[in-house]
Coordinates of C-alpha atoms in Angstrom, one line a residue:
M175 CA 0.0 0.0 0.0
T176 CA 1.4 3.3 -1.0
T177 CA 0.0 6.7 0.1
T178 CA 0.8 9.8 -1.9
W179 CA 0.6 13.4 -0.7
F180 CA 0.7 16.1 -3.3
R181 CA -0.6 19.5 -4.3
T182 CA -1.5 21.1 -7.6
Y183 CA -2.4 24.7 -8.5
Y184 CA -5.8 25.7 -9.9
E185 CA -5.1 29.0 -11.5
D186 CA -8.7 29.9 -12.4
E187 CA -9.6 30.0 -8.7
D188 CA -6.1 30.9 -7.3
L189 CA -6.2 27.7 -5.1
W190 CA -3.8 25.1 -4.1
L191 CA -5.5 21.7 -4.1
C192 CA -3.8 19.3 -1.6
F193 CA -4.5 15.6 -1.6
E194 CA -3.7 12.5 0.3
A195 CA -4.3 9.6 -2.1
D196 CA -4.5 5.9 -1.5
E197 CA -2.7 3.2 -3.6
E198 CA -5.5 3.3 -6.2
S199 CA -5.2 7.2 -6.6
W200 CA -8.5 7.9 -4.7
A201 CA -8.6 10.9 -2.4
V202 CA -8.4 10.0 1.3
R203 CA -8.2 13.7 2.4
H204 CA -8.5 16.8 0.3
M205 CA -7.8 20.5 1.1
E206 CA -8.2 23.7 -0.9
I207 CA -6.0 26.6 0.2
G208 CA -6.2 30.1 -1.2
G209 CA -3.2 31.1 -3.2
K210 CA -2.8 34.8 -2.3
D211 CA -4.0 34.7 1.3
G212 CA -3.1 31.1 2.1
R213 CA -6.4 30.6 3.9
P214 CA -7.9 27.1 4.0
R215 CA -11.2 26.8 2.1
T216 CA -11.9 23.1 2.5
A217 CA -10.5 20.1 4.4
A218 CA -12.6 16.9 3.8
S219 CA -11.8 13.4 4.9
L220 CA -13.1 10.2 3.3
Q221 CA -13.2 8.4 6.7
E222 CA -15.5 11.2 8.1
V223 CA -17.7 11.2 5.0
L224 CA -18.2 7.5 5.2
H225 CA -18.9 7.6 8.9
L226 CA -21.6 10.3 8.3
R227 CA -23.1 8.3 5.4
D228 CA -23.4 5.2 7.5
H229 CA -24.3 6.7 10.9
A230 CA -25.9 10.2 10.4
D231 CA -28.6 11.9 8.5
L232 CA -28.6 14.2 5.5
A233 CA -28.6 17.3 7.7
A234 CA -25.4 16.2 9.3
M235 CA -23.8 15.5 5.9
T236 CA -24.9 19.0 4.7
R237 CA -23.4 20.6 7.8
Y238 CA -20.1 18.7 7.2
E239 CA -20.0 19.8 3.6
Q240 CA -20.7 23.4 4.5
R241 CA -17.8 23.4 7.0
Y242 CA -15.3 21.2 5.3
G243 CA -16.3 21.0 1.6
I244 CA -16.7 18.0 -0.6
L245 CA -14.1 15.3 -1.1
A246 CA -12.8 14.7 -4.6
D247 CA -14.8 11.9 -6.1
A248 CA -12.7 10.7 -9.0
P249 CA -9.4 9.0 -9.2
L250 CA -6.5 11.4 -9.1
D251 CA -4.4 9.7 -11.9
G252 CA -2.1 12.0 -13.8
W253 CA -1.8 14.6 -11.0
Q254 CA 1.9 14.9 -11.9
D255 CA 1.0 16.6 -15.1
Q256 CA -1.1 19.3 -13.5
P257 CA 0.1 22.9 -13.0
G258 CA 2.3 23.4 -10.0
A259 CA 2.2 19.7 -9.2
T260 CA 4.5 18.9 -6.3
E261 CA 4.8 15.8 -4.1
L262 CA 4.5 16.6 -0.4
T263 CA 5.9 14.7 2.6
A264 CA 3.5 13.2 5.1
E265 CA 4.8 15.8 7.6
E266 CA 4.0 18.7 5.3
F267 CA 0.6 17.4 4.5
E268 CA -0.2 16.9 8.2
R269 CA 0.9 20.4 9.1
L270 CA -1.3 21.8 6.4
W271 CA -4.2 19.6 7.4
G272 CA -3.9 20.6 11.1
E273 CA -3.9 24.3 10.2
A274 CA -6.9 23.9 7.8
R275 CA -8.9 22.0 10.4
R276 CA -8.0 24.6 13.1
V277 CA -9.1 27.5 10.8
L278 CA -12.3 25.7 9.7
G279 CA -13.2 24.9 13.3
G280 CA -12.6 21.2 13.6
G281 CA -9.3 20.6 15.4
G282 CA -6.9 18.1 13.8

């Protein structure tokens, strides 16, 4: 099993998209961070989404999506060819994740 952490730049929105991807290139965690201000916009987790799907109601899922955004729902193959694509270390990703969750109000 290989986990990959990386970011790409989405110029149209001036956003860095940061991902933790599993061995099949599916997003496990996904963040969007503003380019100019560096402010986290989203920080969604597959584990949390699946837990809500299985144990909560639609209102809880809606609240989650409003706070943390929506997880990428397609394989992330070919990310290396995207603008500004850079592999991140696990430590870099965890630092960004912790900051994003703190800003968005959810702890680590």
